[in-house]
CSV table of C-alpha atoms in Angstrom, one decimal:
chain,number,residue,atom,x,y,z
A,1,MET,CA,8.7,-29.8,49.1
A,2,PRO,CA,7.3,-34.3,49.5
A,3,THR,CA,9.0,-35.8,52.1
A,4,ASP,CA,9.3,-39.4,52.4
A,5,LEU,CA,8.6,-39.3,56.4
A,6,PRO,CA,5.4,-39.5,58.0
A,7,LEU,CA,3.5,-36.5,60.3
A,8,PRO,CA,4.6,-37.8,63.6
A,9,GLN,CA,2.7,-36.3,66.6
A,10,PHE,CA,6.4,-35.2,68.7
A,11,GLN,CA,3.9,-32.6,70.8
A,12,SER,CA,2.7,-35.2,73.1
A,13,GLN,CA,5.5,-37.2,74.0
A,14,SER,CA,6.5,-37.3,77.6
A,15,ARG,CA,9.6,-34.6,78.0
A,16,THR,CA,11.3,-33.9,80.6
A,17,PRO,CA,12.3,-30.2,80.3
A,18,LEU,CA,16.6,-29.1,80.7
A,19,ASP,CA,16.6,-26.4,83.9
A,20,ARG,CA,15.9,-23.1,82.7
A,21,GLY,CA,18.4,-21.3,84.1
A,22,LEU,CA,15.6,-19.2,86.3
A,23,ASP,CA,17.8,-18.9,89.5
A,24,ARG,CA,21.1,-18.3,87.6
A,25,PRO,CA,22.2,-14.8,86.4
A,26,ILE,CA,22.6,-14.5,82.5
A,27,SER,CA,25.4,-12.0,81.4
A,28,VAL,CA,25.0,-9.9,78.2
A,29,ALA,CA,28.3,-12.5,76.8
A,30,GLU,CA,25.2,-14.8,76.9
A,31,LEU,CA,22.9,-13.4,74.8
A,32,PHE,CA,25.4,-11.7,72.0
A,33,THR,CA,28.3,-14.5,70.3
A,34,ILE,CA,30.1,-13.7,67.4
A,35,GLY,CA,29.8,-16.8,65.2
A,36,ILE,CA,28.9,-18.8,62.0
A,37,GLY,CA,26.0,-19.2,60.3
A,38,PRO,CA,23.2,-20.8,59.3
A,39,SER,CA,22.0,-21.9,62.3
A,40,SER,CA,22.8,-21.2,66.3
A,41,SER,CA,21.4,-25.0,67.6
A,42,HIS,CA,22.1,-27.0,64.6
A,43,THR,CA,25.5,-25.3,63.5
A,44,VAL,CA,26.8,-23.3,66.5
A,45,GLY,CA,25.6,-25.5,69.6
A,46,PRO,CA,26.8,-28.7,67.6
A,47,MET,CA,30.6,-27.5,66.7
A,48,ARG,CA,30.4,-26.5,70.6
A,49,ALA,CA,29.4,-29.9,71.4
A,50,ALA,CA,31.7,-32.0,69.2
A,51,PHE,CA,34.4,-29.3,70.7
A,52,ASP,CA,34.1,-30.3,73.8
A,53,PHE,CA,34.0,-34.1,73.5
A,54,ALA,CA,37.0,-33.9,71.3
A,55,GLN,CA,38.8,-32.3,74.6
A,56,ARG,CA,37.2,-35.0,76.8
A,57,VAL,CA,38.4,-38.0,74.8
A,58,VAL,CA,42.3,-36.7,73.3
A,59,GLY,CA,44.6,-38.2,74.5
A,60,GLN,CA,43.0,-41.8,75.4
A,61,ALA,CA,44.3,-43.4,72.3
A,62,VAL,CA,40.7,-42.8,70.2
A,63,THR,CA,41.0,-44.9,67.2
A,64,ALA,CA,37.3,-43.7,66.4
A,65,VAL,CA,34.6,-41.8,66.9
A,66,ARG,CA,30.4,-41.5,66.4
A,67,CYS,CA,28.2,-39.1,66.6
A,68,ASP,CA,24.6,-39.5,66.1
A,69,LEU,CA,21.7,-36.9,65.9
A,70,TYR,CA,18.7,-36.8,66.8
A,71,GLY,CA,15.4,-35.2,66.8
A,72,SER,CA,15.4,-31.6,64.8
A,73,LEU,CA,18.9,-32.4,64.6
A,74,ALA,CA,18.6,-35.4,62.4
A,75,LEU,CA,15.7,-33.5,60.4
A,76,THR,CA,16.4,-30.8,59.1
A,77,GLY,CA,20.6,-31.1,59.8
A,78,ARG,CA,21.7,-31.7,56.6
A,79,GLY,CA,20.1,-28.1,55.5
A,80,HIS,CA,21.8,-26.4,58.5
A,81,ALA,CA,25.2,-28.0,58.3
A,82,THR,CA,25.2,-30.0,61.3
A,83,ASP,CA,27.0,-32.8,60.0
A,84,THR,CA,29.9,-30.3,58.7
A,85,ALA,CA,29.7,-28.4,61.9
A,86,VAL,CA,30.1,-31.7,64.1
A,87,ILE,CA,33.0,-32.1,61.7
A,88,LEU,CA,34.5,-28.9,62.4
A,89,GLY,CA,34.2,-28.8,66.0
A,90,LEU,CA,35.6,-32.9,66.8
A,91,ALA,CA,39.0,-31.5,64.7
A,92,GLY,CA,39.0,-28.5,67.1
A,93,TRP,CA,37.0,-25.8,65.7
A,94,GLN,CA,35.5,-23.4,67.5
A,95,PRO,CA,32.7,-21.2,65.9
A,96,GLU,CA,34.4,-18.2,67.0
A,97,ARG,CA,38.3,-19.2,66.1
A,98,LEU,CA,37.1,-20.4,62.5
A,99,ASP,CA,37.6,-18.4,59.4
A,100,PRO,CA,33.9,-19.6,57.6
A,101,ASP,CA,36.3,-18.7,54.4
A,102,ALA,CA,38.5,-21.5,55.6
A,103,ALA,CA,36.4,-24.2,56.1
A,104,PRO,CA,35.4,-25.3,52.9
A,105,ALA,CA,39.1,-26.7,52.4
A,106,ILE,CA,39.2,-27.8,56.2
A,107,LEU,CA,36.5,-30.0,55.9
A,108,ALA,CA,37.5,-30.9,51.9
A,109,ASP,CA,40.6,-32.7,53.4
A,110,ILE,CA,39.0,-34.8,55.9
A,111,GLU,CA,36.5,-36.3,53.2
A,112,THR,CA,39.5,-36.9,50.8
A,113,ARG,CA,41.6,-39.0,53.6
A,114,CYS,CA,39.3,-40.0,55.4
A,115,ARG,CA,41.3,-38.9,58.1
A,116,LEU,CA,40.4,-36.5,61.1
A,117,PRO,CA,43.0,-34.7,63.1
A,118,LEU,CA,40.9,-35.1,66.5
A,119,ALA,CA,40.8,-31.7,68.6
A,120,GLY,CA,43.3,-30.7,66.4
A,121,GLY,CA,46.2,-33.2,67.4
A,122,ALA,CA,46.8,-36.8,66.2
A,123,GLU,CA,44.1,-38.0,63.8
A,124,ILE,CA,42.1,-41.0,63.7
A,125,ALA,CA,40.4,-42.7,61.0
A,126,PHE,CA,36.9,-40.5,60.5
A,127,ALA,CA,33.8,-40.8,57.2
A,128,PRO,CA,31.1,-39.2,56.6
A,129,GLY,CA,29.2,-42.5,57.9
A,130,ASP,CA,30.2,-42.3,61.2
A,131,ILE,CA,27.6,-38.8,61.5
A,132,VAL,CA,24.1,-40.8,62.1
A,133,PHE,CA,21.1,-39.0,61.0
A,134,HIS,CA,18.2,-40.6,63.2
A,135,PRO,CA,15.0,-38.3,61.4
A,136,ARG,CA,12.0,-40.7,63.7
A,137,GLU,CA,13.7,-40.4,67.3
A,138,PHE,CA,13.9,-37.8,69.7
A,139,LEU,CA,15.6,-37.5,73.3
A,140,PRO,CA,13.8,-37.0,75.3
A,141,GLU,CA,15.0,-34.3,77.1
A,142,HIS,CA,15.1,-31.4,74.4
A,143,PRO,CA,14.3,-31.8,70.7
A,144,ASN,CA,18.0,-31.4,70.3
A,145,GLY,CA,19.8,-33.9,71.3
A,146,LEU,CA,23.6,-35.6,69.8
A,147,THR,CA,25.2,-38.3,71.1
A,148,PHE,CA,29.5,-39.3,70.3
A,149,THR,CA,30.8,-42.2,71.5
A,150,ALA,CA,35.0,-42.5,70.9
A,151,GLU,CA,36.4,-45.5,70.2
A,152,THR,CA,39.5,-46.7,72.4
A,153,ALA,CA,41.4,-49.6,73.0
A,154,ASP,CA,39.9,-49.9,77.0
A,155,GLY,CA,36.5,-49.7,75.9
A,156,THR,CA,34.0,-46.2,74.8
A,157,LEU,CA,33.6,-43.5,75.4
A,158,THR,CA,30.0,-42.6,75.1
A,159,GLU,CA,28.3,-38.4,75.6
A,160,THR,CA,25.1,-37.2,75.0
A,161,TYR,CA,24.6,-32.8,74.9
A,162,PHE,CA,21.5,-30.8,73.6
A,163,SER,CA,22.1,-27.4,71.7
A,164,ILE,CA,19.3,-25.4,73.4
A,165,GLY,CA,19.4,-22.6,71.7
A,166,GLY,CA,21.5,-19.8,70.5
A,167,GLY,CA,24.3,-21.9,70.9
A,168,ALA,CA,24.1,-22.7,74.0
A,169,ILE,CA,25.0,-26.5,75.0
A,170,LEU,CA,24.0,-28.8,77.9
A,171,ARG,CA,25.5,-31.9,78.4
A,172,ARG,CA,23.1,-34.8,79.7
A,173,GLY,CA,23.7,-35.1,83.8
A,174,GLU,CA,24.4,-31.5,84.3
A,175,ARG,CA,21.6,-28.9,84.6
A,176,LEU,CA,22.7,-25.2,83.9
A,177,ALA,CA,25.3,-23.9,85.7
A,178,ALA,CA,24.3,-21.4,89.3
A,179,GLY,CA,27.9,-20.7,90.1
A,180,ASN,CA,29.4,-18.3,92.4
A,181,VAL,CA,27.7,-15.4,90.4
A,182,ALA,CA,25.8,-12.6,92.7
A,183,VAL,CA,25.3,-10.0,90.4
A,184,ARG,CA,24.3,-6.2,92.3
A,185,HIS,CA,20.1,-6.9,90.7
A,186,PRO,CA,18.9,-10.0,90.5
A,187,PHE,CA,16.2,-10.9,88.3
A,188,GLY,CA,13.2,-13.0,87.4
A,189,SER,CA,11.4,-11.1,85.8
A,190,GLY,CA,10.0,-8.2,83.8
A,191,ALA,CA,7.9,-6.6,86.9
A,192,ASP,CA,11.5,-7.6,88.8
A,193,LEU,CA,13.3,-5.3,86.0
A,194,LEU,CA,10.1,-2.4,86.8
A,195,ALA,CA,10.8,-2.9,90.9
A,196,LEU,CA,14.0,-2.6,90.1
A,197,GLY,CA,14.0,0.6,88.7
A,198,ASP,CA,11.8,2.5,90.6
A,199,ALA,CA,13.7,1.5,94.0
A,200,THR,CA,17.2,3.0,92.4
A,201,GLY,CA,16.1,5.6,89.8
A,202,LEU,CA,18.3,3.4,86.9
A,203,GLY,CA,17.2,2.6,83.6
A,204,ILE,CA,17.1,-1.7,82.9
A,205,ALA,CA,20.2,-1.2,80.2
A,206,ASP,CA,21.9,0.8,83.9
A,207,LEU,CA,20.7,-2.2,86.1
A,208,VAL,CA,22.3,-4.7,83.3
A,209,ARG,CA,25.9,-2.9,83.2
A,210,ALA,CA,25.3,-2.6,87.0
A,211,ASN,CA,25.1,-6.8,86.8
A,212,GLU,CA,27.8,-6.9,84.3
A,213,GLU,CA,30.5,-5.9,86.9
A,214,ALA,CA,29.7,-9.5,88.7
A,215,TRP,CA,32.0,-10.6,85.1
A,216,ARG,CA,34.3,-8.1,84.4
A,217,ALA,CA,35.2,-4.8,84.3
A,218,PRO,CA,32.8,-1.8,83.0
A,219,ALA,CA,35.7,-0.8,80.3
A,220,GLU,CA,35.7,-4.7,79.3
A,221,THR,CA,31.9,-4.7,79.0
A,222,ASP,CA,31.8,-1.9,77.0
A,223,ALA,CA,34.7,-3.1,74.8
A,224,PHE,CA,32.4,-5.8,74.3
A,225,LEU,CA,29.2,-4.7,73.4
A,226,ASP,CA,31.3,-2.0,71.1
A,227,ALA,CA,33.1,-5.5,69.7
A,228,VAL,CA,29.4,-6.6,68.6
A,229,ARG,CA,28.3,-3.3,67.9
A,230,ALA,CA,30.4,-3.7,64.5
A,231,ALA,CA,30.4,-7.0,64.2
A,232,MET,CA,26.5,-6.6,63.3
A,233,HIS,CA,27.4,-3.2,61.2
A,234,ALA,CA,30.0,-5.5,59.1
A,235,CYS,CA,27.9,-8.3,58.4
A,236,ILE,CA,25.1,-5.5,57.4
A,237,ASP,CA,27.9,-4.2,54.8
A,238,ARG,CA,29.6,-7.8,54.0
A,239,GLY,CA,26.2,-9.1,53.0
A,240,ILE,CA,25.1,-6.2,50.9
A,241,ALA,CA,28.3,-6.2,48.7
A,242,GLN,CA,27.7,-9.9,47.8
A,243,GLN,CA,26.0,-11.2,45.2
A,244,GLY,CA,25.2,-14.9,43.0
A,245,MET,CA,23.3,-18.0,44.6
A,246,LEU,CA,23.0,-19.2,48.1
A,247,PRO,CA,24.1,-22.7,49.0
A,248,GLY,CA,22.1,-25.5,49.3
A,249,GLY,CA,19.7,-26.2,46.1
A,250,LEU,CA,16.9,-23.8,46.1
A,251,LYS,CA,18.5,-21.8,43.9
A,252,VAL,CA,18.5,-18.7,46.2
A,253,ARG,CA,19.6,-15.9,44.7
A,254,ARG,CA,21.4,-12.9,47.0
A,255,ARG,CA,19.1,-9.8,47.0
A,256,ALA,CA,20.8,-7.2,49.4
A,257,GLN,CA,23.4,-5.5,47.0
A,258,ALA,CA,20.3,-5.3,44.4
A,259,ILE,CA,18.7,-3.5,46.7
A,260,ALA,CA,21.1,-1.1,47.5
A,261,GLN,CA,21.9,-0.4,44.4
A,262,GLY,CA,18.3,0.7,43.9
A,263,LEU,CA,18.4,3.0,47.5
A,264,SER,CA,22.3,4.5,46.0
A,265,GLY,CA,20.7,7.7,44.4
A,266,CYS,CA,19.2,8.2,47.9
A,267,VAL,CA,20.7,9.3,51.6
A,268,PRO,CA,18.6,6.8,53.9
A,269,GLY,CA,16.0,9.4,55.9
A,270,SER,CA,15.4,11.5,53.2
A,271,ASN,CA,12.4,9.4,51.3
A,272,PRO,CA,10.3,8.8,54.5
A,273,ALA,CA,9.3,6.8,51.6
A,274,GLU,CA,11.7,4.4,51.9
A,275,VAL,CA,12.3,4.0,55.8
A,276,PHE,CA,11.4,0.8,55.7
A,277,GLU,CA,13.5,-0.6,52.8
A,278,TRP,CA,16.6,0.8,54.3
A,279,VAL,CA,15.6,-0.9,57.4
A,280,SER,CA,15.1,-4.3,55.2
A,281,LEU,CA,17.8,-4.2,53.4
A,282,TRP,CA,20.0,-3.9,56.5
A,283,ALA,CA,18.4,-7.4,57.8
A,284,LEU,CA,18.0,-8.6,54.5
A,285,ALA,CA,21.9,-8.5,54.3
A,286,VAL,CA,22.5,-10.1,57.5
A,287,ASN,CA,20.1,-13.1,57.3
A,288,GLU,CA,21.7,-14.1,53.5
A,289,GLU,CA,25.3,-13.6,55.3
A,290,ASN,CA,23.8,-16.1,58.0
A,291,ALA,CA,22.1,-18.6,55.0
A,292,ALA,CA,25.4,-18.7,53.0
A,293,GLY,CA,27.7,-19.5,56.9
A,294,GLY,CA,29.7,-16.0,57.2
A,295,ARG,CA,30.1,-14.7,60.5
A,296,VAL,CA,27.5,-13.5,62.0
A,297,VAL,CA,26.2,-12.1,65.5
A,298,THR,CA,23.6,-14.6,67.3
A,299,ALA,CA,21.4,-12.0,68.9
A,300,PRO,CA,19.9,-14.0,70.6
A,301,THR,CA,20.0,-16.9,67.7
A,302,ASN,CA,21.3,-16.6,64.1
A,303,GLY,CA,18.1,-17.2,62.3
A,304,ALA,CA,17.1,-14.1,64.1
A,305,ALA,CA,20.5,-12.6,63.8
A,306,GLY,CA,19.0,-9.7,61.5
A,307,VAL,CA,17.1,-8.0,63.8
A,308,LEU,CA,18.8,-6.1,65.9
A,309,PRO,CA,21.4,-4.9,63.4
A,310,ALA,CA,19.1,-3.6,61.2
A,311,VAL,CA,17.2,-2.1,64.5
A,312,LEU,CA,20.3,-0.9,65.5
A,313,ARG,CA,21.6,1.0,62.0
A,314,PHE,CA,18.0,2.6,61.9
A,315,TYR,CA,18.8,3.8,65.1
A,316,GLU,CA,22.1,5.0,64.4
A,317,THR,CA,21.1,5.9,60.8
A,318,LEU,CA,18.4,7.7,61.1
A,319,VAL,CA,17.8,9.3,64.6
A,320,ALA,CA,20.4,10.0,65.9
A,321,ARG,CA,22.7,10.2,62.4
A,322,ASP,CA,23.5,14.3,63.9
A,323,CYS,CA,24.9,13.0,66.9
A,324,ASP,CA,28.6,12.6,67.6
A,325,GLN,CA,30.3,9.2,66.9
A,326,ALA,CA,30.4,9.0,71.1
A,327,THR,CA,27.2,10.1,71.4
A,328,ARG,CA,25.5,6.9,69.1
A,329,GLY,CA,28.6,4.4,70.5
A,330,GLU,CA,26.8,5.5,74.1
A,331,GLY,CA,23.7,4.7,72.5
A,332,ALA,CA,24.2,1.4,70.7
A,333,ARG,CA,25.3,-0.1,74.2
A,334,THR,CA,22.2,1.4,75.9
A,335,PHE,CA,20.5,-0.6,73.1
A,336,LEU,CA,22.3,-3.3,73.2
A,337,LEU,CA,22.0,-3.6,77.4
A,338,THR,CA,18.5,-3.0,77.8
A,339,ALA,CA,18.0,-5.9,74.2
A,340,ALA,CA,20.7,-8.3,76.8
A,341,ALA,CA,17.8,-8.3,79.4
A,342,ILE,CA,14.6,-8.6,77.7
A,343,GLY,CA,16.3,-11.7,75.8
A,344,MET,CA,17.4,-12.4,79.5
A,345,LEU,CA,13.3,-12.8,80.4
A,346,TYR,CA,13.4,-15.0,77.0
A,347,LYS,CA,16.0,-17.6,78.2
A,348,LYS,CA,15.3,-17.0,82.1
A,349,ARG,CA,11.4,-18.2,81.2
A,350,ALA,CA,10.5,-19.5,78.6
A,351,SER,CA,13.3,-20.6,75.8
A,352,ILE,CA,14.3,-19.2,72.3
A,353,SER,CA,15.2,-22.5,70.7
A,354,ALA,CA,12.6,-22.6,67.5
A,355,ALA,CA,12.9,-26.3,67.9
A,356,GLU,CA,11.0,-25.8,71.0
A,357,MET,CA,9.1,-22.6,70.8
A,358,GLY,CA,9.0,-22.4,66.9
A,359,CYS,CA,9.6,-19.3,65.0
A,360,GLN,CA,8.2,-17.4,67.6
A,361,GLY,CA,11.2,-18.0,69.8
A,362,GLU,CA,13.7,-16.5,67.7
A,363,VAL,CA,12.4,-13.8,65.5
A,364,GLY,CA,9.6,-13.8,67.9
A,365,VAL,CA,12.4,-12.9,70.4
A,366,ALA,CA,14.9,-10.9,68.4
A,367,CYS,CA,11.6,-8.6,67.6
A,368,SER,CA,10.8,-8.0,71.4
A,369,MET,CA,14.6,-7.5,72.3
A,370,ALA,CA,15.0,-5.1,69.4
A,371,ALA,CA,11.7,-3.0,70.4
A,372,GLY,CA,12.5,-2.7,73.7
A,373,GLY,CA,16.2,-1.3,72.9
A,374,LEU,CA,14.8,1.1,70.6
A,375,ALA,CA,12.8,2.1,72.5
A,376,ALA,CA,15.6,2.9,75.8
A,377,VAL,CA,17.4,5.0,73.0
A,378,LEU,CA,14.0,6.9,72.2
A,379,GLY,CA,14.1,8.4,75.4
A,380,GLY,CA,11.4,5.4,77.1
A,381,SER,CA,10.9,5.2,80.8
A,382,ASN,CA,10.8,1.7,81.8
A,383,ARG,CA,7.5,1.2,81.6
A,384,GLN,CA,7.3,2.1,78.0
A,385,ILE,CA,9.9,0.0,77.3
A,386,GLU,CA,8.8,-2.7,79.0
A,387,ASN,CA,6.1,-2.0,77.1
A,388,ALA,CA,7.4,-2.5,73.0
A,389,ALA,CA,9.2,-5.4,74.1
A,390,GLU,CA,5.6,-7.3,75.1
A,391,ILE,CA,4.2,-5.5,71.9
A,392,GLY,CA,7.0,-6.6,70.1
A,393,MET,CA,6.3,-10.6,71.3
A,394,GLU,CA,2.3,-10.2,70.7
A,395,HIS,CA,2.6,-9.8,67.3
A,396,ASN,CA,4.8,-12.8,66.4
A,397,LEU,CA,2.9,-14.9,69.1
A,398,GLY,CA,2.4,-18.9,67.1
A,399,LEU,CA,4.9,-18.0,64.7
A,400,THR,CA,5.6,-21.7,63.3
A,401,CYS,CA,9.2,-22.5,61.9
A,402,ASP,CA,9.1,-24.4,59.1
A,403,PRO,CA,12.0,-23.9,57.0
A,404,ILE,CA,12.2,-25.4,53.2
A,405,GLY,CA,14.6,-27.6,52.4
A,406,GLY,CA,15.8,-27.5,56.6
A,407,LEU,CA,17.9,-24.4,55.2
A,408,VAL,CA,17.7,-20.9,56.9
A,409,GLN,CA,16.3,-19.5,53.7
A,410,ILE,CA,12.7,-19.3,52.8
A,411,PRO,CA,10.8,-17.5,55.4
A,412,CYS,CA,13.6,-17.5,57.3
A,413,ILE,CA,15.3,-14.2,55.5
A,414,GLU,CA,12.7,-12.5,54.6
A,415,ARG,CA,11.1,-12.8,58.0
A,416,ASN,CA,13.8,-10.6,59.6
A,417,THR,CA,13.2,-8.0,57.4
A,418,MET,CA,9.1,-8.6,59.0
A,419,GLY,CA,10.8,-8.7,62.7
A,420,ALA,CA,12.7,-5.3,62.3
A,421,VAL,CA,10.1,-3.2,61.0
A,422,LYS,CA,7.3,-4.7,63.6
A,423,ALA,CA,10.3,-3.8,66.5
A,424,ILE,CA,10.4,0.0,65.7
A,425,ASN,CA,6.8,0.1,65.2
A,426,ALA,CA,6.2,-2.0,68.7
A,427,ALA,CA,8.2,0.9,69.9
A,428,TYR,CA,6.6,3.9,68.8
A,429,LEU,CA,3.9,2.9,69.5
A,430,ALA,CA,5.2,2.3,73.5
A,431,LEU,CA,5.9,6.1,73.2
A,432,ARG,CA,3.0,7.1,72.2
A,433,GLY,CA,1.4,5.7,75.8
A,434,ASP,CA,2.7,6.2,79.2
A,435,GLY,CA,3.7,2.1,80.0
A,436,SER,CA,1.0,1.4,81.3
A,437,HIS,CA,-0.8,-1.8,79.2
A,438,VAL,CA,-3.1,-4.7,80.3
A,439,VAL,CA,-0.8,-7.3,78.7
A,440,SER,CA,2.7,-7.9,80.3
A,441,LEU,CA,5.8,-9.1,79.2
A,442,ASP,CA,5.8,-11.7,81.6
A,443,ALA,CA,2.5,-12.5,80.2
A,444,VAL,CA,3.7,-12.8,76.9
A,445,ILE,CA,6.5,-14.5,77.3
A,446,GLU,CA,4.3,-17.3,79.9
A,447,THR,CA,1.9,-17.1,76.3
A,448,MET,CA,4.7,-17.8,74.5
A,449,ARG,CA,5.8,-21.1,76.5
A,450,GLN,CA,2.5,-22.3,76.8
A,451,THR,CA,1.9,-21.3,72.3
A,452,GLY,CA,5.2,-23.3,72.2
A,453,GLU,CA,4.6,-26.5,74.2
A,454,ASP,CA,1.3,-26.8,72.5
A,455,MET,CA,2.7,-26.2,68.5
A,456,ARG,CA,2.8,-29.3,67.0
A,457,SER,CA,6.7,-30.5,66.4
A,458,GLN,CA,6.3,-30.4,62.6
A,459,TYR,CA,6.2,-26.8,63.1
A,460,LYS,CA,9.0,-26.6,65.4
A,461,GLU,CA,12.1,-26.5,63.2
A,462,THR,CA,11.6,-29.8,61.4
A,463,SER,CA,10.9,-29.1,58.1
A,464,LEU,CA,8.0,-32.2,58.3
A,465,GLY,CA,5.0,-29.4,58.2
A,466,GLY,CA,4.1,-25.9,56.3
A,467,LEU,CA,5.3,-24.6,54.0
A,468,ALA,CA,8.4,-27.1,54.2
A,469,VAL,CA,5.8,-29.4,52.3
A,470,ASN,CA,3.6,-27.8,51.2
A,471,VAL,CA,6.4,-26.0,48.3
A,472,VAL,CA,8.2,-28.1,45.6
A,473,GLU,CA,11.4,-27.4,45.6
A,474,CYS,CA,12.5,-27.9,41.8
């Protein structure tokens, strides 16, 4: 795809990293959120930022609002629906509560009347030109920056936000809140997890489950995990049921339904040669839904949302198919809790933002999480789980993020099928060993971080390099 923008060498820019929360406990509810596609950092995060800003200025006689998008949000924002996400957020919508099917009508009404109900209340004048893209300008703190300015009778109110990955946001001037949460088993590294397991005799999932009691009762955590599991399976089924072209102009046709029809005469697992076709189908279905702006589970991002659901369904459909529903349900909880523990390490020690790390921070992290989760439900020890997670990332190091047209479609959709298959392979490789290995999970996370820092910015969700410029759109 030709571009009229130069290929600037942003990788050498001076940047002050945002607080990664090394000393802050992270809940499983931060790793898995139910939202809308196509991107957690470019759609969900900006919508949350816009919603937050609207709540801050509502009631202050606002007459107009402007949003300036910087860096990666500007470079791929149109393909990631960043502009429409901002509009919806300003209008009082949150990704968790918005019906994706209702969004087009809401946006059409705002565009037709040039009026926006700020925070869902009093209307202000608003036009598409009130969202300004600055593709050549990166804010110093993070590649995903956006600034809101509200005009009032008394002057202007301005706030800058950063979408830091997985739908999480941070307002300029604030650090990631440490809070007053004291968890039972604090950990900041894979080594910590293994030491805690040795000291307590608990598995990784049990350590996380105990920590979650700092936020809510165990029954509530189970209910949350069950809701995440149900949403993942629903997204697979919904994706398989759909057909037609994905939005955005690349003319990418949905393939999940046709693949499912080709496998319809087979029972999953009856033909070992088709196992990975089923896994690929499940991942493909989720990411086609994500690309269409449907409801997905951010796990840990939207661009990588298909990896964990596909591996979870592999476990439930093929590994635990002879188990009763209660056993499969408890296995799913163990899978998700273990995967969350691994995801927490990446959030604490590196990043899950493709704008910072490339796709190794999205599909690579999801692959690592899924590998550890699968190893856990297959009966792996803590060290085998840690080994599986390490293998999952080791073979995704250096994975770039160069989406064609700025859309979460090519290579993103197929890449999730690769991540799911790699995760399964990593889990079984780890289970064939005794947990001892040369490269630790901590070492591979640090390597991912260093690789992301060294990676040229055109390969980190800017669509300025790689496939994005070497494949011409038709």
